[in-house]
Every structure is written in structure tokens, then in C-alpha cells.
Amino acid sequence: MLGYIFEKYINQKQMGAYYTKEDITEYISKNTVIPFLFDAARQKCKIAFEGESSVWRLLQLDPDRYIYPAVKKGVDPISLVCTQRMEALQRIIYKNSEGIWLSNYAERPSKLFVGAEVLLTIAITRARKNGKTYLFSTSFIKWGSEERPTLFNRIAYSSVNGKPKSYVFPKLGFMTETAILNKIIKNDSKLICHLRKSSKYPIYYRIGGGRYWKIFTNFQPQFMLNGKKAISSRENYLYLDTARLRDAVISILSSSLFYWYFILTTNCRDLNPSDLHEFPINLDNLSNEAISEMISLCRRLMDDYQKNSEMKEKTSSLTGRIVYQEFYPRLSKPFIDEIDRVLAKHYGFTDEELDFIINYDIKYRMGRESEEAD
């Protein structure tokens, strides 16, 4: 809750930084909650902190041996499988396990536990005896309340043989996804190689919101605060050298392929700069024909976004009356599908793989609920 309050109501952009709820909560915990609990435990159970065989000393000398049994299995925030702060724990689990099974759950449209407004991972492990570690994962599972009785019958694990990032256990649920991932991570370049610190050609996007769609534009979305033109505190930017590159990158980031990769490798909510910077793409390897198609599709997509957008109004007790431009990207899906067809040629996808990407999560992305989360 504290993390949410700090993220939502403190304008961190003025200080040149942006931190997610998890970052803020971790910092507060390490510097206030955990020291308080540590001192309280020392007062209540002094013997645990005294002598050569004290509990505290044993934890310091051999954390793998004593801490790991406490996390052999359990329900964890989804950050367990996709954030840098969990990398050390991931290594401990991997080192001490012969088998690991990770199932990943959304909190919309229905949630795993009543009152649990968080995305969750259920981790099941088998202690290592010998040999290599086998890792299995599910996709990012969504379900409606009427599906709860059969939810666990739907779980399908897929073998995971690599990590796209050192701190990510990818949410793979199908062999087709594994094949797609292997093809795109072969790229010897990432998007950050083509970005600049500043330029005349920005891409506009929001760092939060958009459960089913991530919106990128080459124009600044309209935003009014108490009757005056303003900039949303959630607005952020990428910069390219030319208008051509900017529009090509907007098409790439608007694709269902990027959305799938985002869900696969992140906490599925916050659009952090690193999530964009590390997307595997080498623009220099795109053919001139592909670049031209991307640029043309971007222009058509932007026109469609504008045509279908609406001005919405809300009132905040802290800031006042807000009027903002809301987009409905599901109405522009035909243009996005064309972008994915161009990318499929670039990455060498099969027809089956392209079909998977175009229809990824389509039940929820094209449903009415997606409008509420755009």
C-alpha cells in the first residue's frame, strides 16, 4: 500500500527518476520494517542471536541450507520470476532444486484468492539429489469466476531451457512460444542501441496502465488539468534520430509480438524503460521494404487511434479536474495484425507461430473489459 501511495502521488519525474511500487516497498521494508522486526526478535529471543551456533550466525554462514527449506514451495508475487531484486533468490532456488514448476496467475478478470489484488506465482520444487535442474512454467493464466472449479485442470507446464534475461524465468506455456522466443533472442542487438537521450523525434507512452494494450504514439495525447493544458505524470518518452525510425519503432512496440514478449518477461503491469530498451530487435537488419511498410502502418495506426479516441473526464481529490484522451487500440487490431505479419517475415516465424501471436490473449484483449483498462 505504501508503495502504491508513493508511486501514484509523488511526482518522481521532477527528480529525474521513476520507481515501481515494488522498488518503493522494498526500500521502505529494508530500512524500516525489517530492522524493526529484527530488533523485536532480538529482544524476545536473545538466545537466537548469541554464541557461535546462534540462528543469526548460521543464516549468515550458510543461507542456502537454512533459508531455502522455508521457500521450497509457496505462493509468491509474480515478481519472483521477473524482477532484478529476485535474481539472488532465483539462483538459490535453481541451485538447490532438481525440479521447479512455476504457474503464473493474473488478478483480472478473476483473482486466485479473495482480496489478493496482486499477480501471483505458485512455485513448487523438488530438492536436488543429483544431476541437472529441470525448469517448467505456465503461461500467464487468466480466467473468469465461472472457470474457478476447473482452473487447476487447465494448467499446462512447458519446459524452459533458457532465460531471455538473467533475472527472468519466462512465462512459457506452449512449445510454440518457446520456438518464437528462441527466434527473437537470436538478435545480436536490442532496441536501446537505436535510442538517443534526446531528439526532435519522441515516442510518447505511459509508464503505467493499459492491462491489455500498450499504447505508443508519435503525437502527445491531450491532457488538461483544471482547465489548463498539462502533461500526465505517467507520460514518458523514447527518442530516435529520425521520423522514419521513430515511426518504425512505434509499429514494432505496438505489435502483439511486443505485448507477448512484455507479458513473458515482466511483472505484466508496469512499463519500465528497461522493458523497452531490452526488446530484441536490430533495425539495421530490417529490409528497406519492411521499414517502409512499418512507417506506412504506423501512420495509418495513428490516424485510427485519433479517430477512435474519446475525451474523458475525472476528478482527483488531490489534483482536481482532469480531462484526458482515451484510446481504444482493440478497434485498430487489423493494422496491428499487419505489423505482426511484417515482423513475422523478419524473424522467420512459421504460419503457426504467426497465428499464435496474432491471436495471443485475444479473448481478453478484444473483450469489453479491455476498454476499461486501456
CSV table of C-alpha atoms in Angstrom, one decimal, residues 146-340:
chain,number,residue,atom,x,y,z
A,146,GLU,CA,-17.2,-19.2,-13.6
A,147,GLU,CA,-14.0,-21.1,-14.5
A,148,ARG,CA,-12.6,-21.4,-11.0
A,149,PRO,CA,-13.8,-25.0,-10.4
A,150,THR,CA,-11.7,-26.2,-13.4
A,151,LEU,CA,-8.8,-23.7,-13.1
A,152,PHE,CA,-6.1,-26.1,-12.0
A,153,ASN,CA,-7.2,-28.7,-14.6
A,154,ARG,CA,-6.2,-26.1,-17.2
A,155,ILE,CA,-2.6,-25.8,-16.0
A,156,ALA,CA,-0.2,-26.9,-18.7
A,157,TYR,CA,3.6,-26.7,-18.0
A,158,SER,CA,6.1,-26.2,-20.7
A,159,SER,CA,9.8,-26.9,-20.4
A,160,VAL,CA,12.0,-23.8,-20.1
A,161,ASN,CA,15.6,-24.3,-21.4
A,162,GLY,CA,16.9,-20.7,-21.2
A,163,LYS,CA,16.4,-17.3,-19.8
A,164,PRO,CA,15.9,-14.2,-22.0
A,165,LYS,CA,17.3,-12.1,-19.2
A,166,SER,CA,19.4,-13.1,-16.2
A,167,TYR,CA,16.6,-12.4,-13.8
A,168,VAL,CA,13.6,-13.8,-15.8
A,169,PHE,CA,12.0,-17.2,-15.7
A,170,PRO,CA,9.8,-16.7,-18.8
A,171,LYS,CA,6.1,-17.4,-18.6
A,172,LEU,CA,6.0,-20.0,-21.3
A,173,GLY,CA,3.1,-22.3,-21.6
A,174,PHE,CA,3.3,-23.8,-25.1
A,175,MET,CA,6.1,-25.2,-27.3
A,176,THR,CA,5.1,-22.6,-29.9
A,177,GLU,CA,6.1,-19.9,-27.5
A,178,THR,CA,9.5,-21.5,-26.9
A,179,ALA,CA,10.1,-21.6,-30.6
A,180,ILE,CA,9.1,-17.9,-31.0
A,181,LEU,CA,11.3,-16.8,-28.1
A,182,ASN,CA,14.3,-18.7,-29.4
A,183,LYS,CA,14.0,-16.9,-32.8
A,184,ILE,CA,13.7,-13.4,-31.5
A,185,ILE,CA,16.5,-13.7,-28.9
A,186,LYS,CA,18.9,-14.7,-31.6
A,187,ASN,CA,19.1,-11.0,-32.5
A,188,ASP,CA,22.6,-9.5,-31.7
A,189,SER,CA,21.1,-6.1,-30.9
A,190,LYS,CA,18.4,-4.6,-28.6
A,191,LEU,CA,16.2,-1.6,-29.1
A,192,ILE,CA,18.4,0.5,-26.8
A,193,CYS,CA,21.1,0.5,-29.4
A,194,HIS,CA,18.9,2.7,-31.6
A,195,LEU,CA,17.7,5.1,-28.9
A,196,ARG,CA,19.0,8.6,-28.0
A,197,LYS,CA,19.0,10.6,-24.8
A,198,SER,CA,17.0,13.4,-26.6
A,199,SER,CA,16.0,14.3,-30.1
A,200,LYS,CA,13.2,16.1,-32.1
A,201,TYR,CA,11.5,12.7,-32.7
A,202,PRO,CA,10.0,11.4,-29.4
A,203,ILE,CA,7.7,8.5,-28.9
A,204,TYR,CA,5.0,9.1,-26.3
A,205,TYR,CA,3.9,6.3,-23.9
A,206,ARG,CA,2.6,5.7,-20.4
A,207,ILE,CA,4.7,4.0,-17.7
A,208,GLY,CA,1.6,2.5,-16.1
A,209,GLY,CA,-1.9,1.4,-17.0
A,210,GLY,CA,-3.0,-0.5,-20.1
A,211,ARG,CA,-3.6,-4.0,-18.8
A,212,TYR,CA,-4.3,-5.5,-22.3
A,213,TRP,CA,-2.7,-2.9,-24.6
A,214,LYS,CA,0.4,-0.7,-24.5
A,215,ILE,CA,-0.1,2.5,-26.5
A,216,PHE,CA,2.7,4.3,-28.3
A,217,THR,CA,2.2,7.5,-30.3
A,218,ASN,CA,4.1,10.0,-32.4
A,219,PHE,CA,1.9,12.7,-31.0
A,220,GLN,CA,1.3,13.9,-27.5
A,221,PRO,CA,-2.0,12.7,-26.1
A,222,GLN,CA,-4.3,15.5,-24.9
A,223,PHE,CA,-4.3,16.1,-21.2
A,224,MET,CA,-5.9,19.0,-19.2
A,225,LEU,CA,-5.6,19.7,-15.5
A,226,ASN,CA,-8.1,22.2,-14.0
A,227,GLY,CA,-8.8,23.7,-17.4
A,228,LYS,CA,-5.2,24.1,-18.4
A,229,LYS,CA,-3.0,22.1,-20.8
A,230,ALA,CA,-0.7,19.9,-18.9
A,231,ILE,CA,1.4,16.7,-19.0
A,232,SER,CA,0.4,13.5,-17.3
A,233,SER,CA,2.8,12.4,-14.6
A,234,ARG,CA,2.7,8.9,-16.2
A,235,GLU,CA,3.8,10.2,-19.6
A,236,ASN,CA,7.3,9.1,-20.7
A,237,TYR,CA,9.4,9.2,-23.9
A,238,LEU,CA,11.8,7.4,-26.2
A,239,TYR,CA,13.9,9.3,-28.7
A,240,LEU,CA,15.0,8.4,-32.2
A,241,ASP,CA,17.3,10.0,-34.7
A,242,THR,CA,14.7,10.4,-37.5
A,243,ALA,CA,11.0,10.5,-38.0
A,244,ARG,CA,11.3,7.3,-40.1
A,245,LEU,CA,13.0,5.3,-37.3
A,246,ARG,CA,10.5,6.8,-34.8
A,247,ASP,CA,7.5,5.6,-36.8
A,248,ALA,CA,9.1,2.2,-37.4
A,249,VAL,CA,9.7,1.7,-33.7
A,250,ILE,CA,6.2,2.7,-32.8
A,251,SER,CA,4.9,0.0,-35.1
A,252,ILE,CA,7.2,-2.6,-33.5
A,253,LEU,CA,6.2,-1.6,-30.0
A,254,SER,CA,2.5,-1.6,-30.9
A,255,SER,CA,2.7,-5.2,-32.2
A,256,SER,CA,1.1,-8.2,-30.5
A,257,LEU,CA,4.6,-9.7,-30.6
A,258,PHE,CA,5.9,-7.0,-28.3
A,259,TYR,CA,2.9,-7.3,-26.0
A,260,TRP,CA,3.5,-11.1,-25.8
A,261,TYR,CA,7.2,-10.5,-25.0
A,262,PHE,CA,6.3,-8.0,-22.4
A,263,ILE,CA,3.9,-10.4,-20.6
A,264,LEU,CA,6.5,-13.2,-20.9
A,265,THR,CA,9.4,-11.2,-19.3
A,266,THR,CA,7.9,-8.6,-16.9
A,267,ASN,CA,5.5,-8.1,-14.0
A,268,CYS,CA,2.8,-7.7,-16.7
A,269,ARG,CA,1.8,-4.3,-15.4
A,270,ASP,CA,4.4,-1.5,-15.2
A,271,LEU,CA,6.1,-0.5,-18.5
A,272,ASN,CA,9.6,0.3,-17.2
A,273,PRO,CA,12.3,1.7,-19.5
A,274,SER,CA,14.3,-1.5,-19.3
A,275,ASP,CA,11.3,-3.4,-20.7
A,276,LEU,CA,11.5,-1.3,-23.9
A,277,HIS,CA,15.3,-1.0,-24.1
A,278,GLU,CA,15.9,-4.7,-23.9
A,279,PHE,CA,13.5,-5.8,-26.6
A,280,PRO,CA,15.5,-7.9,-29.1
A,281,ILE,CA,15.4,-6.0,-32.4
A,282,ASN,CA,18.1,-4.9,-34.9
A,283,LEU,CA,16.7,-2.2,-37.0
A,284,ASP,CA,19.8,-2.3,-39.3
A,285,ASN,CA,18.8,-5.8,-40.3
A,286,LEU,CA,15.3,-4.8,-41.3
A,287,SER,CA,14.9,-4.6,-45.1
A,288,ASN,CA,14.1,-1.3,-46.7
A,289,GLU,CA,10.7,-2.8,-47.7
A,290,ALA,CA,10.0,-3.8,-44.1
A,291,ILE,CA,10.9,-0.3,-42.8
A,292,SER,CA,8.7,1.4,-45.4
A,293,GLU,CA,5.8,-1.0,-44.5
A,294,MET,CA,6.3,-0.2,-40.8
A,295,ILE,CA,6.2,3.5,-41.4
A,296,SER,CA,3.1,3.3,-43.6
A,297,LEU,CA,1.3,1.1,-41.0
A,298,CYS,CA,2.3,3.5,-38.2
A,299,ARG,CA,0.7,6.5,-39.9
A,300,ARG,CA,-2.5,4.5,-40.5
A,301,LEU,CA,-2.5,3.3,-36.9
A,302,MET,CA,-2.0,6.8,-35.5
A,303,ASP,CA,-4.9,8.1,-37.7
A,304,ASP,CA,-7.1,5.3,-36.4
A,305,TYR,CA,-6.1,5.9,-32.8
A,306,GLN,CA,-7.1,9.6,-33.2
A,307,LYS,CA,-10.3,8.8,-35.0
A,308,ASN,CA,-11.5,6.3,-32.3
A,309,SER,CA,-10.3,8.2,-29.3
A,310,GLU,CA,-12.5,10.0,-26.8
A,311,MET,CA,-12.0,12.7,-24.3
A,312,LYS,CA,-12.8,11.5,-20.8
A,313,GLU,CA,-13.1,13.4,-17.5
A,314,LYS,CA,-12.4,12.5,-13.9
A,315,THR,CA,-11.9,14.4,-10.6
A,316,SER,CA,-9.0,13.7,-8.3
A,317,SER,CA,-9.2,14.8,-4.6
A,318,LEU,CA,-5.5,15.6,-4.8
A,319,THR,CA,-5.1,17.4,-8.2
A,320,GLY,CA,-8.6,18.4,-9.2
A,321,ARG,CA,-10.4,18.1,-12.6
A,322,ILE,CA,-8.6,16.0,-15.2
A,323,VAL,CA,-9.6,15.7,-18.9
A,324,TYR,CA,-7.6,13.2,-20.9
A,325,GLN,CA,-7.6,11.5,-24.3
A,326,GLU,CA,-8.5,7.8,-24.1
A,327,PHE,CA,-7.6,5.3,-26.9
A,328,TYR,CA,-9.2,2.1,-27.9
A,329,PRO,CA,-6.5,0.0,-29.6
A,330,ARG,CA,-8.7,-3.1,-30.0
A,331,LEU,CA,-10.6,-1.2,-32.7
A,332,SER,CA,-7.3,-0.9,-34.6
A,333,LYS,CA,-6.4,-4.6,-34.4
A,334,PRO,CA,-6.4,-5.0,-38.2
A,335,PHE,CA,-3.5,-2.6,-38.6
A,336,ILE,CA,-1.6,-4.2,-35.7
A,337,ASP,CA,-2.1,-7.6,-37.3
A,338,GLU,CA,-0.4,-6.3,-40.4
A,339,ILE,CA,2.5,-5.1,-38.3
A,340,ASP,CA,2.9,-8.6,-36.9
